[in-house]
């Protein structure tokens, strides 16, 4: 029996503030005595996309506004929910438990709030009526039947070795030998005792997993798809993947188009395989860093090595996690004045929280991961993301932004603080923000801020503080008499504090052993 309890989303607040509308992760449905027929389309869509909440007992009226109408028989509706959900002929898998369901009373009317979690990549797609084509995904505030390409992408994502595909009729002649020789030289410098420099190219490519025996075809030596992508001649790659395209833009400044571009297929870059793309573009990314030098605590000039490391990790992450069988999107790295953008075809195979915490890693192209790891340009087990987060925290940059759907992932790496992104703040407003951000964690009172800035009148200071609060740069804490103002708490700070707490606990435990 499901008991009434606190809802996971503040539905009452949404209603009181007139913010009750459907979105990418909220769906309202009228339900009096029966579970709505279209419930399962939304169930499938949320499960296959990013999860969400279905609220039963709220109806869209003739004025296209939502109002609470309530459910009359919640027990019967919940019986239907689990009865149908556990019928494999109706739904491919039941992903709900009683913990995902909450009952609330709003203005004397009962509503049922059902949390639909996003399922793992191995479980997707969740489909209906025993037909894979009856899979849905969520776009904006609607449920849409999955396309053939989107379904194929979900099924491909179940594999962690997409680039292990063995290719017929491709030989070493389809590779750019200069790329192979350059890579072999780099590996020899890193591992001089391995004897890579003494190997012929065939043996070397077998040692690094690019050429392997096909045990299902008389042990014939064949090339893996990842090897073709990494070392291949451009036309050879295009013959297997006609949609293959890599790009780089420098969009800094006021130029209408771009300052610089590296374009796959351009005669200036005749064999732009993934290795050449990495070498050329990473050099341009490194040279794009124009932030001024700063002094560290020992009054020694900081270099930008750490920012280059973050750029390298983000750039390589884009390359190794791309779905190269996706025919709609390309690899695109872009430089802007305040941030870097990295886009690749394919959804992110882990959650955003797993990325930021570095708690998990799900490769899509294992061979590419291995080839970049040998160069020292990639990390196993998710530690690459932690290098990015470390740089962001140390420089107090804005939190990186990730947008991922069924077909494309976009990663934005900011290289400025939040305050620098607000182009409509005055210097005085930025000055007040800086004083608050450098103050105590619990915040500063208005009188303390005024003591720091006696040039401001009380009314001027009040207007500035209200504006900073409206922009969510600072927060108000406490009542009028005890009110303080503090910098908005950032997600990365929570991660940092969690790390400090974990380390403190470890030390205490070790002390007792």
Short mmCIF file of C-alpha atoms in Angstrom, two decimals:
data_model
loop_
_atom_site.label_atom_id
_atom_site.label_comp_id
_atom_site.label_asym_id
_atom_site.label_seq_id
_atom_site.Cartn_x
_atom_site.Cartn_y
_atom_site.Cartn_z
CA UNK A 1 0.00 0.00 0.00
CA UNK A 2 1.42 3.38 -1.01
CA UNK A 3 1.05 5.98 1.68
CA UNK A 4 0.73 9.73 1.33
CA UNK A 5 4.12 11.41 1.57
CA UNK A 6 6.10 14.46 0.54
CA UNK A 7 6.34 14.91 -3.21
CA UNK A 8 9.77 14.94 -4.91
CA UNK A 9 8.81 17.99 -6.95
CA UNK A 10 7.19 20.93 -5.23
CA UNK A 11 3.88 20.68 -7.05
CA UNK A 12 2.09 23.01 -4.63
CA UNK A 13 4.69 25.71 -5.25
CA UNK A 14 4.31 25.34 -9.02
CA UNK A 15 0.54 25.75 -8.69
CA UNK A 16 0.76 28.74 -6.34
CA UNK A 17 3.25 30.51 -8.61
CA UNK A 18 1.22 29.67 -11.72
CA UNK A 19 4.18 27.76 -13.17
CA UNK A 20 2.23 24.58 -13.84
CA UNK A 21 3.05 23.63 -17.42
CA UNK A 22 4.50 20.63 -19.18
CA UNK A 23 8.21 20.44 -19.97
CA UNK A 24 10.87 18.00 -21.07
CA UNK A 25 10.58 16.14 -17.74
CA UNK A 26 7.05 16.89 -16.48
CA UNK A 27 3.80 15.54 -17.96
CA UNK A 28 0.29 16.10 -16.59
CA UNK A 29 -2.58 13.73 -17.35
CA UNK A 30 -6.27 13.64 -16.54
CA UNK A 31 -7.12 10.47 -14.62
CA UNK A 32 -10.36 9.93 -12.72
CA UNK A 33 -10.95 6.18 -12.34
CA UNK A 34 -8.62 4.68 -14.94
CA UNK A 35 -4.97 4.86 -15.93
CA UNK A 36 -4.82 6.99 -19.12
CA UNK A 37 -4.15 5.03 -22.31
CA UNK A 38 -1.39 7.40 -23.39
CA UNK A 39 0.42 6.94 -20.06
CA UNK A 40 2.71 4.28 -21.53
CA UNK A 41 3.94 6.44 -24.39
CA UNK A 42 5.20 8.97 -21.86
CA UNK A 43 6.58 6.13 -19.70
CA UNK A 44 8.62 4.89 -22.67
CA UNK A 45 9.70 8.42 -23.66
CA UNK A 46 10.95 9.37 -20.19
CA UNK A 47 12.72 6.02 -19.72
CA UNK A 48 14.51 6.34 -23.07
CA UNK A 49 15.48 9.99 -22.65
CA UNK A 50 16.32 11.65 -19.31
CA UNK A 51 13.57 10.50 -16.95
CA UNK A 52 10.75 12.64 -15.61
CA UNK A 53 7.51 12.89 -13.64
CA UNK A 54 4.00 11.95 -14.73
CA UNK A 55 1.35 13.61 -12.54
CA UNK A 56 -2.11 12.07 -12.65
CA UNK A 57 -5.09 14.21 -11.68
CA UNK A 58 -4.24 17.45 -13.46
CA UNK A 59 -6.18 18.44 -16.57
CA UNK A 60 -5.63 20.97 -19.35
CA UNK A 61 -8.77 23.12 -19.64
CA UNK A 62 -10.28 24.92 -22.63
CA UNK A 63 -8.02 27.93 -22.02
CA UNK A 64 -4.94 25.68 -22.37
CA UNK A 65 -4.17 26.06 -18.68
CA UNK A 66 -3.70 23.21 -16.23
CA UNK A 67 -5.92 22.75 -13.20
CA UNK A 68 -6.08 20.18 -10.43
CA UNK A 69 -9.06 17.87 -11.03
CA UNK A 70 -7.86 14.94 -8.90
CA UNK A 71 -8.23 11.18 -9.19
CA UNK A 72 -11.22 9.37 -7.68
CA UNK A 73 -9.88 5.82 -7.37
CA UNK A 74 -6.13 5.88 -6.77
CA UNK A 75 -5.99 2.23 -5.61
CA UNK A 76 -7.51 0.97 -8.87
CA UNK A 77 -5.21 3.16 -10.96
CA UNK A 78 -2.12 1.88 -9.13
CA UNK A 79 -3.32 -1.71 -9.58
CA UNK A 80 -3.54 -1.05 -13.31
CA UNK A 81 -0.10 0.57 -13.30
CA UNK A 82 1.67 -2.48 -11.92
CA UNK A 83 -0.53 -5.04 -13.68
CA UNK A 84 0.16 -3.59 -17.13
CA UNK A 85 3.75 -2.63 -16.29
CA UNK A 86 4.60 -6.23 -15.46
CA UNK A 87 2.98 -7.63 -18.61
CA UNK A 88 5.81 -8.10 -21.16
CA UNK A 89 3.28 -8.22 -23.99
CA UNK A 90 2.32 -4.63 -23.15
CA UNK A 91 5.57 -3.09 -21.86
CA UNK A 92 9.07 -4.44 -22.49
CA UNK A 93 10.14 -3.92 -18.87
CA UNK A 94 8.72 -2.64 -15.59
CA UNK A 95 11.13 -0.07 -14.18
CA UNK A 96 8.88 1.20 -11.37
CA UNK A 97 8.73 0.35 -7.69
CA UNK A 98 6.53 1.73 -4.92
CA UNK A 99 9.34 4.15 -4.07
CA UNK A 100 8.80 5.87 -7.43
CA UNK A 101 5.16 6.66 -6.63
CA UNK A 102 3.86 9.35 -4.31
CA UNK A 103 0.34 10.44 -3.42
CA UNK A 104 -0.43 14.02 -2.42
CA UNK A 105 -3.51 16.02 -1.54
CA UNK A 106 -3.90 19.45 -3.11
CA UNK A 107 -6.96 21.55 -2.23
CA UNK A 108 -8.78 18.42 -1.10
CA UNK A 109 -8.05 16.54 -4.34
CA UNK A 110 -5.80 13.51 -4.73
CA UNK A 111 -2.99 13.51 -7.26
CA UNK A 112 -0.56 10.70 -8.04
CA UNK A 113 3.05 11.61 -8.82
CA UNK A 114 5.01 8.91 -10.65
CA UNK A 115 8.75 9.24 -11.15
CA UNK A 116 9.97 7.52 -14.32
CA UNK A 117 13.75 6.96 -14.11
CA UNK A 118 15.98 6.97 -17.14
CA UNK A 119 17.16 3.42 -17.79
CA UNK A 120 20.76 2.43 -18.54
CA UNK A 121 22.09 2.23 -22.09
CA UNK A 122 21.92 -1.58 -21.91
CA UNK A 123 18.19 -1.45 -21.15
CA UNK A 124 17.21 1.00 -23.86
CA UNK A 125 14.89 1.14 -25.63
CA UNK A 126 11.83 0.59 -23.44
CA UNK A 127 9.12 -0.27 -25.99
CA UNK A 128 5.43 -1.19 -26.13
CA UNK A 129 3.35 -4.07 -27.53
CA UNK A 130 6.34 -6.32 -28.26
CA UNK A 131 7.53 -4.02 -31.06
CA UNK A 132 10.83 -2.15 -30.99
CA UNK A 133 9.31 0.41 -33.34
CA UNK A 134 6.84 1.25 -30.54
CA UNK A 135 9.61 3.08 -28.65
CA UNK A 136 9.24 6.75 -27.75
CA UNK A 137 11.59 9.58 -26.80
CA UNK A 138 10.92 12.92 -25.13
CA UNK A 139 11.42 16.16 -27.08
CA UNK A 140 10.49 19.41 -25.37
CA UNK A 141 7.04 18.71 -23.86
CA UNK A 142 5.95 15.93 -26.22
CA UNK A 143 6.36 12.18 -26.74
CA UNK A 144 7.54 11.15 -30.20
CA UNK A 145 7.82 7.73 -31.78
CA UNK A 146 11.47 6.93 -32.30
CA UNK A 147 12.88 7.21 -35.82
CA UNK A 148 14.77 4.40 -37.53
CA UNK A 149 18.08 6.24 -37.08
CA UNK A 150 17.38 7.01 -33.41
CA UNK A 151 16.46 3.38 -32.72
CA UNK A 152 19.63 2.18 -34.43
CA UNK A 153 21.67 4.57 -32.27
CA UNK A 154 20.09 3.25 -29.05
CA UNK A 155 20.83 -0.33 -30.06
CA UNK A 156 24.44 0.54 -30.97
CA UNK A 157 24.95 2.13 -27.57
CA UNK A 158 24.62 -1.26 -25.92
CA UNK A 159 28.10 -2.06 -27.22
CA UNK A 160 31.31 -0.76 -25.62
CA UNK A 161 33.38 -1.79 -28.66
CA UNK A 162 31.77 -0.04 -31.61
CA UNK A 163 35.14 0.50 -33.29
CA UNK A 164 36.16 -3.17 -33.02
CA UNK A 165 34.26 -3.99 -36.22
CA UNK A 166 36.48 -6.00 -38.57
CA UNK A 167 36.59 -4.61 -42.09
CA UNK A 168 36.74 -6.71 -45.24
CA UNK A 169 38.89 -5.54 -48.14
CA UNK A 170 40.84 -2.91 -46.19
CA UNK A 171 44.62 -3.21 -45.93
CA UNK A 172 47.61 -1.20 -44.71
CA UNK A 173 47.53 0.57 -48.07
CA UNK A 174 44.38 2.34 -46.88
CA UNK A 175 46.32 3.94 -44.01
CA UNK A 176 48.29 7.17 -44.02
CA UNK A 177 51.77 5.77 -43.41
CA UNK A 178 53.08 9.13 -42.19
CA UNK A 179 50.47 8.98 -39.39
CA UNK A 180 51.50 5.44 -38.49
CA UNK A 181 55.21 6.35 -38.42
CA UNK A 182 54.59 9.48 -36.34
CA UNK A 183 52.52 7.53 -33.83
CA UNK A 184 55.14 4.77 -33.64
CA UNK A 185 57.84 7.38 -32.96
CA UNK A 186 55.76 8.92 -30.14
CA UNK A 187 55.21 5.52 -28.52
CA UNK A 188 58.91 4.73 -28.79
CA UNK A 189 59.75 8.00 -26.96
CA UNK A 190 57.31 7.10 -24.19
CA UNK A 191 58.30 3.41 -24.02
CA UNK A 192 61.88 3.02 -25.36
CA UNK A 193 62.22 -0.51 -23.97
CA UNK A 194 59.29 -1.86 -26.01
CA UNK A 195 61.24 -1.87 -29.27
CA UNK A 196 58.48 -0.25 -31.32
CA UNK A 197 61.05 1.52 -33.50
CA UNK A 198 62.44 -1.84 -34.67
CA UNK A 199 59.03 -3.22 -35.78
CA UNK A 200 57.80 -3.04 -39.33
CA UNK A 201 54.44 -1.32 -39.68
CA UNK A 202 52.43 -4.56 -40.04
CA UNK A 203 53.77 -5.98 -36.79
CA UNK A 204 53.43 -2.63 -35.02
CA UNK A 205 49.78 -2.28 -36.06
CA UNK A 206 49.07 -5.80 -34.80
CA UNK A 207 50.75 -5.03 -31.47
CA UNK A 208 48.53 -1.99 -30.88
CA UNK A 209 45.31 -3.77 -31.93
CA UNK A 210 44.66 -2.08 -35.27
CA UNK A 211 45.19 -5.29 -37.26
CA UNK A 212 43.86 -8.55 -35.79
CA UNK A 213 43.07 -12.10 -36.84
CA UNK A 214 39.46 -12.79 -37.77
CA UNK A 215 38.89 -16.13 -36.05
CA UNK A 216 35.59 -16.51 -37.87
CA UNK A 217 37.21 -16.17 -41.29
CA UNK A 218 40.18 -18.55 -41.45
CA UNK A 219 42.23 -16.27 -39.16
CA UNK A 220 42.70 -13.72 -41.93
CA UNK A 221 44.35 -10.50 -40.72
CA UNK A 222 41.81 -7.67 -40.90
CA UNK A 223 41.67 -4.03 -39.91
CA UNK A 224 39.43 -2.72 -37.14
CA UNK A 225 37.17 0.23 -37.81
CA UNK A 226 38.90 2.25 -35.08
CA UNK A 227 42.24 1.74 -36.80
CA UNK A 228 40.87 3.06 -40.09
CA UNK A 229 39.42 6.11 -38.30
CA UNK A 230 42.64 6.81 -36.42
CA UNK A 231 45.24 6.24 -39.18
CA UNK A 232 43.25 6.02 -42.40
CA UNK A 233 43.56 8.00 -45.59
CA UNK A 234 40.64 10.39 -45.87
CA UNK A 235 39.11 8.76 -48.93
CA UNK A 236 39.46 5.29 -47.40
CA UNK A 237 37.57 6.46 -44.28
CA UNK A 238 34.88 8.05 -46.46
CA UNK A 239 34.48 4.81 -48.43
CA UNK A 240 33.40 3.03 -45.22
CA UNK A 241 31.74 6.01 -43.52
CA UNK A 242 30.49 8.40 -46.26
CA UNK A 243 29.23 10.88 -43.64
CA UNK A 244 32.59 11.11 -41.81
CA UNK A 245 33.47 14.74 -41.14
CA UNK A 246 35.60 16.59 -38.60
CA UNK A 247 35.73 20.35 -38.12
CA UNK A 248 37.34 23.11 -36.05
CA UNK A 249 36.38 26.80 -35.85
CA UNK A 250 37.98 29.74 -34.07
CA UNK A 251 35.03 32.09 -33.59
CA UNK A 252 36.63 34.63 -31.27
CA UNK A 253 36.14 38.33 -31.83
CA UNK A 254 33.61 40.17 -33.93
CA UNK A 255 34.17 38.28 -37.18
CA UNK A 256 31.00 37.25 -39.00
CA UNK A 257 32.29 33.78 -39.86
CA UNK A 258 35.51 32.59 -38.21
CA UNK A 259 39.16 33.49 -37.70
CA UNK A 260 40.48 30.02 -38.48
CA UNK A 261 39.11 26.67 -39.60
CA UNK A 262 40.31 23.08 -39.96
CA UNK A 263 37.92 21.28 -42.29
CA UNK A 264 37.86 17.61 -43.20
CA UNK A 265 38.05 17.30 -47.00
CA UNK A 266 39.88 20.63 -47.41
CA UNK A 267 42.92 20.34 -49.72
CA UNK A 268 44.98 22.05 -47.00
CA UNK A 269 44.39 18.98 -44.79
CA UNK A 270 44.34 16.08 -47.28
CA UNK A 271 44.35 13.12 -44.86
CA UNK A 272 42.47 14.36 -41.83
CA UNK A 273 42.10 11.09 -39.95
CA UNK A 274 41.44 11.27 -36.21
CA UNK A 275 45.13 11.27 -35.28
CA UNK A 276 45.99 14.15 -37.62
CA UNK A 277 42.84 15.97 -36.52
CA UNK A 278 43.94 15.64 -32.89
CA UNK A 279 47.50 16.86 -33.55
CA UNK A 280 46.47 19.88 -35.63
CA UNK A 281 43.50 21.02 -33.58
CA UNK A 282 44.99 20.43 -30.13
CA UNK A 283 47.90 22.66 -31.12
CA UNK A 284 45.43 25.39 -32.13
CA UNK A 285 43.41 24.94 -28.92
CA UNK A 286 46.58 25.27 -26.85
CA UNK A 287 47.64 28.42 -28.67
CA UNK A 288 44.17 29.95 -28.20
CA UNK A 289 44.66 30.43 -24.47
CA UNK A 290 45.16 34.14 -24.00
CA UNK A 291 44.34 34.56 -20.31
CA UNK A 292 46.88 36.72 -18.41
CA UNK A 293 49.46 35.14 -16.15
CA UNK A 294 48.66 35.10 -12.43
CA UNK A 295 50.80 34.62 -9.34
CA UNK A 296 50.29 31.60 -7.14
CA UNK A 297 50.63 31.60 -3.35
CA UNK A 298 54.44 31.45 -3.64
CA UNK A 299 54.47 34.50 -5.95
CA UNK A 300 55.53 32.34 -8.87
CA UNK A 301 53.94 32.89 -12.25
CA UNK A 302 51.30 30.30 -13.06
CA UNK A 303 51.42 28.73 -16.50
CA UNK A 304 48.38 27.69 -18.50
CA UNK A 305 49.40 24.03 -18.53
CA UNK A 306 46.40 23.06 -16.42
CA UNK A 307 43.98 24.78 -18.80
CA UNK A 308 45.65 23.00 -21.71
CA UNK A 309 45.14 19.74 -19.84
CA UNK A 310 41.43 20.46 -19.45
CA UNK A 311 41.16 21.32 -23.15
CA UNK A 312 42.98 18.14 -24.14
CA UNK A 313 40.73 15.98 -21.98
CA UNK A 314 37.56 17.61 -23.31
CA UNK A 315 38.78 17.38 -26.91
CA UNK A 316 39.87 13.74 -26.68
CA UNK A 317 36.68 12.88 -24.80
CA UNK A 318 34.71 14.20 -27.79
CA UNK A 319 36.71 12.03 -30.21
CA UNK A 320 36.69 8.74 -28.30
CA UNK A 321 33.01 8.86 -27.34
CA UNK A 322 31.61 9.76 -30.76
CA UNK A 323 29.18 7.46 -32.59
CA UNK A 324 30.86 7.32 -36.00
CA UNK A 325 27.96 5.35 -37.49
CA UNK A 326 25.65 8.30 -36.88
CA UNK A 327 24.97 9.87 -40.28
CA UNK A 328 23.57 13.23 -39.15
CA UNK A 329 26.24 14.90 -37.02
CA UNK A 330 29.98 15.61 -37.21
CA UNK A 331 32.81 16.21 -34.76
CA UNK A 332 33.07 19.96 -34.15
CA UNK A 333 35.49 21.76 -31.84
CA UNK A 334 34.99 25.53 -31.49
CA UNK A 335 36.77 28.38 -29.71
CA UNK A 336 34.77 31.36 -28.46
CA UNK A 337 35.84 34.35 -26.39
CA UNK A 338 34.48 32.96 -23.12
CA UNK A 339 34.24 29.22 -23.67
CA UNK A 340 35.15 26.18 -25.78
CA UNK A 341 32.54 23.96 -27.40
CA UNK A 342 32.94 20.27 -28.27
CA UNK A 343 30.19 18.41 -30.15
CA UNK A 344 30.09 14.79 -31.18
CA UNK A 345 27.47 12.44 -32.64
CA UNK A 346 25.96 10.05 -30.09
CA UNK A 347 24.38 10.35 -26.67
CA UNK A 348 26.47 10.43 -23.50
CA UNK A 349 26.48 6.89 -22.11
CA UNK A 350 26.75 7.94 -18.46
CA UNK A 351 24.71 10.44 -16.45
CA UNK A 352 25.87 14.02 -15.89
CA UNK A 353 26.39 13.32 -12.18
CA UNK A 354 28.59 10.31 -13.01
CA UNK A 355 30.65 12.52 -15.31
CA UNK A 356 31.15 15.27 -12.73
CA UNK A 357 31.95 12.80 -9.95
CA UNK A 358 34.14 10.61 -12.15
CA UNK A 359 32.42 7.57 -10.66
CA UNK A 360 31.87 5.67 -13.89
CA UNK A 361 33.01 5.42 -17.49
CA UNK A 362 31.30 3.73 -20.42
CA UNK A 363 33.42 3.65 -23.58
CA UNK A 364 31.88 3.58 -27.02
CA UNK A 365 35.16 3.06 -28.92
CA UNK A 366 37.55 0.95 -26.88
CA UNK A 367 40.29 0.86 -29.51
CA UNK A 368 40.33 4.67 -29.81
CA UNK A 369 40.52 4.91 -26.01
CA UNK A 370 43.54 2.57 -26.04
CA UNK A 371 45.30 4.45 -28.86
CA UNK A 372 44.92 7.82 -27.13
CA UNK A 373 45.82 6.36 -23.74
CA UNK A 374 49.12 5.07 -25.08
CA UNK A 375 49.86 8.64 -26.14
CA UNK A 376 49.10 9.87 -22.63
CA UNK A 377 46.21 11.88 -24.08
CA UNK A 378 43.31 9.96 -22.51
CA UNK A 379 42.43 8.35 -19.21
CA UNK A 380 40.66 5.12 -18.30
CA UNK A 381 37.84 4.82 -15.75
CA UNK A 382 36.53 8.38 -15.92
CA UNK A 383 39.56 10.13 -14.39
CA UNK A 384 39.79 12.47 -17.38
CA UNK A 385 36.65 14.28 -16.28
CA UNK A 386 38.20 14.84 -12.86
CA UNK A 387 41.13 16.66 -14.45
CA UNK A 388 38.66 19.00 -16.11
CA UNK A 389 36.74 19.57 -12.87
CA UNK A 390 39.97 20.18 -10.95
CA UNK A 391 40.93 22.97 -13.35
CA UNK A 392 37.42 24.47 -13.20
CA UNK A 393 37.47 24.53 -9.40
CA UNK A 394 40.98 25.97 -9.14
CA UNK A 395 40.22 28.82 -11.53
CA UNK A 396 36.64 29.27 -10.25
CA UNK A 397 35.32 28.93 -13.79
CA UNK A 398 31.62 28.53 -14.43
CA UNK A 399 30.39 24.96 -14.30
CA UNK A 400 30.79 23.13 -17.63
CA UNK A 401 27.51 22.55 -19.46
CA UNK A 402 26.48 19.25 -21.01
CA UNK A 403 23.57 18.76 -23.40
CA UNK A 404 22.99 15.23 -24.64
CA UNK A 405 20.15 13.65 -26.60
CA UNK A 406 19.73 10.46 -28.59
CA UNK A 407 21.90 11.68 -31.43
CA UNK A 408 24.35 14.34 -30.23
CA UNK A 409 26.34 15.42 -27.19
CA UNK A 410 27.55 18.97 -26.62
CA UNK A 411 30.11 19.96 -23.97
CA UNK A 412 30.76 23.62 -23.16
CA UNK A 413 33.91 24.40 -21.15
CA UNK A 414 33.76 27.90 -19.70
CA UNK A 415 37.07 29.65 -18.99
CA UNK A 416 35.58 32.57 -17.07
CA UNK A 417 33.81 33.01 -13.75
CA UNK A 418 30.03 33.41 -13.58
CA UNK A 419 30.32 37.17 -13.07
CA UNK A 420 32.28 37.58 -16.33
CA UNK A 421 29.43 36.00 -18.29
CA UNK A 422 27.05 38.80 -17.25
CA UNK A 423 27.67 41.50 -19.82
CA UNK A 424 25.05 43.92 -18.44
CA UNK A 425 26.54 44.39 -14.97
CA UNK A 426 28.23 47.65 -14.02
CA UNK A 427 31.70 47.79 -12.51
CA UNK A 428 30.14 48.76 -9.16
CA UNK A 429 27.89 45.68 -9.24
CA UNK A 430 30.86 43.47 -10.04
CA UNK A 431 32.76 45.10 -7.16
CA UNK A 432 29.99 44.27 -4.68
CA UNK A 433 29.80 40.69 -5.99
CA UNK A 434 33.55 40.25 -5.56
CA UNK A 435 33.39 41.48 -1.95
CA UNK A 436 30.58 39.03 -1.15
CA UNK A 437 32.24 36.10 -2.92
CA UNK A 438 35.44 36.69 -0.94
CA UNK A 439 33.57 37.03 2.36
CA UNK A 440 32.54 34.43 4.90
CA UNK A 441 30.76 31.26 3.74
CA UNK A 442 27.74 32.24 5.84
CA UNK A 443 27.65 35.61 4.05
CA UNK A 444 27.94 39.31 4.91
CA UNK A 445 25.29 41.58 6.32
CA UNK A 446 24.26 44.73 4.45
CA UNK A 447 26.01 46.90 7.03
CA UNK A 448 29.23 44.90 6.64
CA UNK A 449 29.08 45.33 2.87
CA UNK A 450 28.47 49.05 3.30
CA UNK A 451 31.49 49.29 5.60
CA UNK A 452 33.57 47.86 2.76
CA UNK A 453 32.04 50.30 0.27
CA UNK A 454 31.16 53.57 2.03
CA UNK A 455 30.85 55.26 -1.38
CA UNK A 456 27.46 53.53 -1.79
CA UNK A 457 24.32 54.95 -0.22
CA UNK A 458 21.98 52.48 1.46
CA UNK A 459 19.44 52.77 -1.37
CA UNK A 460 22.14 52.24 -4.02
CA UNK A 461 23.48 49.20 -2.21
CA UNK A 462 19.98 47.75 -1.84
CA UNK A 463 19.36 48.09 -5.60
CA UNK A 464 22.68 46.40 -6.41
CA UNK A 465 22.03 43.51 -4.01
CA UNK A 466 18.51 42.99 -5.40
CA UNK A 467 19.89 42.85 -8.94
CA UNK A 468 22.57 40.31 -7.99
CA UNK A 469 19.93 38.20 -6.26
CA UNK A 470 17.64 38.37 -9.31
CA UNK A 471 20.51 37.13 -11.49
CA UNK A 472 21.10 34.31 -8.98
CA UNK A 473 24.71 35.37 -8.47
CA UNK A 474 24.13 35.77 -4.73
CA UNK A 475 21.51 34.50 -2.28
CA UNK A 476 19.73 36.06 0.69
CA UNK A 477 19.89 34.15 3.95
CA UNK A 478 17.94 34.70 7.18
CA UNK A 479 15.26 37.20 8.18
CA UNK A 480 15.37 40.98 7.88
CA UNK A 481 17.30 41.59 11.10
CA UNK A 482 19.80 38.77 10.61
CA UNK A 483 19.92 38.78 6.81
CA UNK A 484 23.20 38.05 5.09
CA UNK A 485 24.21 37.88 1.45
CA UNK A 486 26.42 35.09 0.14
CA UNK A 487 27.64 33.88 -3.21
CA UNK A 488 25.32 31.33 -4.78
CA UNK A 489 26.33 27.79 -3.90
CA UNK A 490 27.72 26.07 -6.99
CA UNK A 491 27.44 22.34 -7.75
CA UNK A 492 31.22 22.01 -7.98
CA UNK A 493 31.54 23.37 -4.46
CA UNK A 494 29.28 20.56 -3.28
CA UNK A 495 31.54 18.08 -5.06
CA UNK A 496 34.62 19.68 -3.50
CA UNK A 497 33.14 19.63 -0.01
CA UNK A 498 32.07 16.02 -0.46
CA UNK A 499 35.66 15.15 -1.39
CA UNK A 500 37.01 16.91 1.72
CA UNK A 501 34.50 15.10 3.95
CA UNK A 502 35.41 11.76 2.36
CA UNK A 503 39.11 12.37 2.94
CA UNK A 504 38.48 13.36 6.57
CA UNK A 505 36.47 10.17 7.16
CA UNK A 506 39.25 8.07 5.61
CA UNK A 507 41.84 9.66 7.91
CA UNK A 508 39.70 9.00 10.98
CA UNK A 509 39.18 5.38 10.00
CA UNK A 510 42.88 4.84 9.33
CA UNK A 511 43.73 6.48 12.65
CA UNK A 512 41.63 3.91 14.50
CA UNK A 513 43.20 0.91 12.77
#
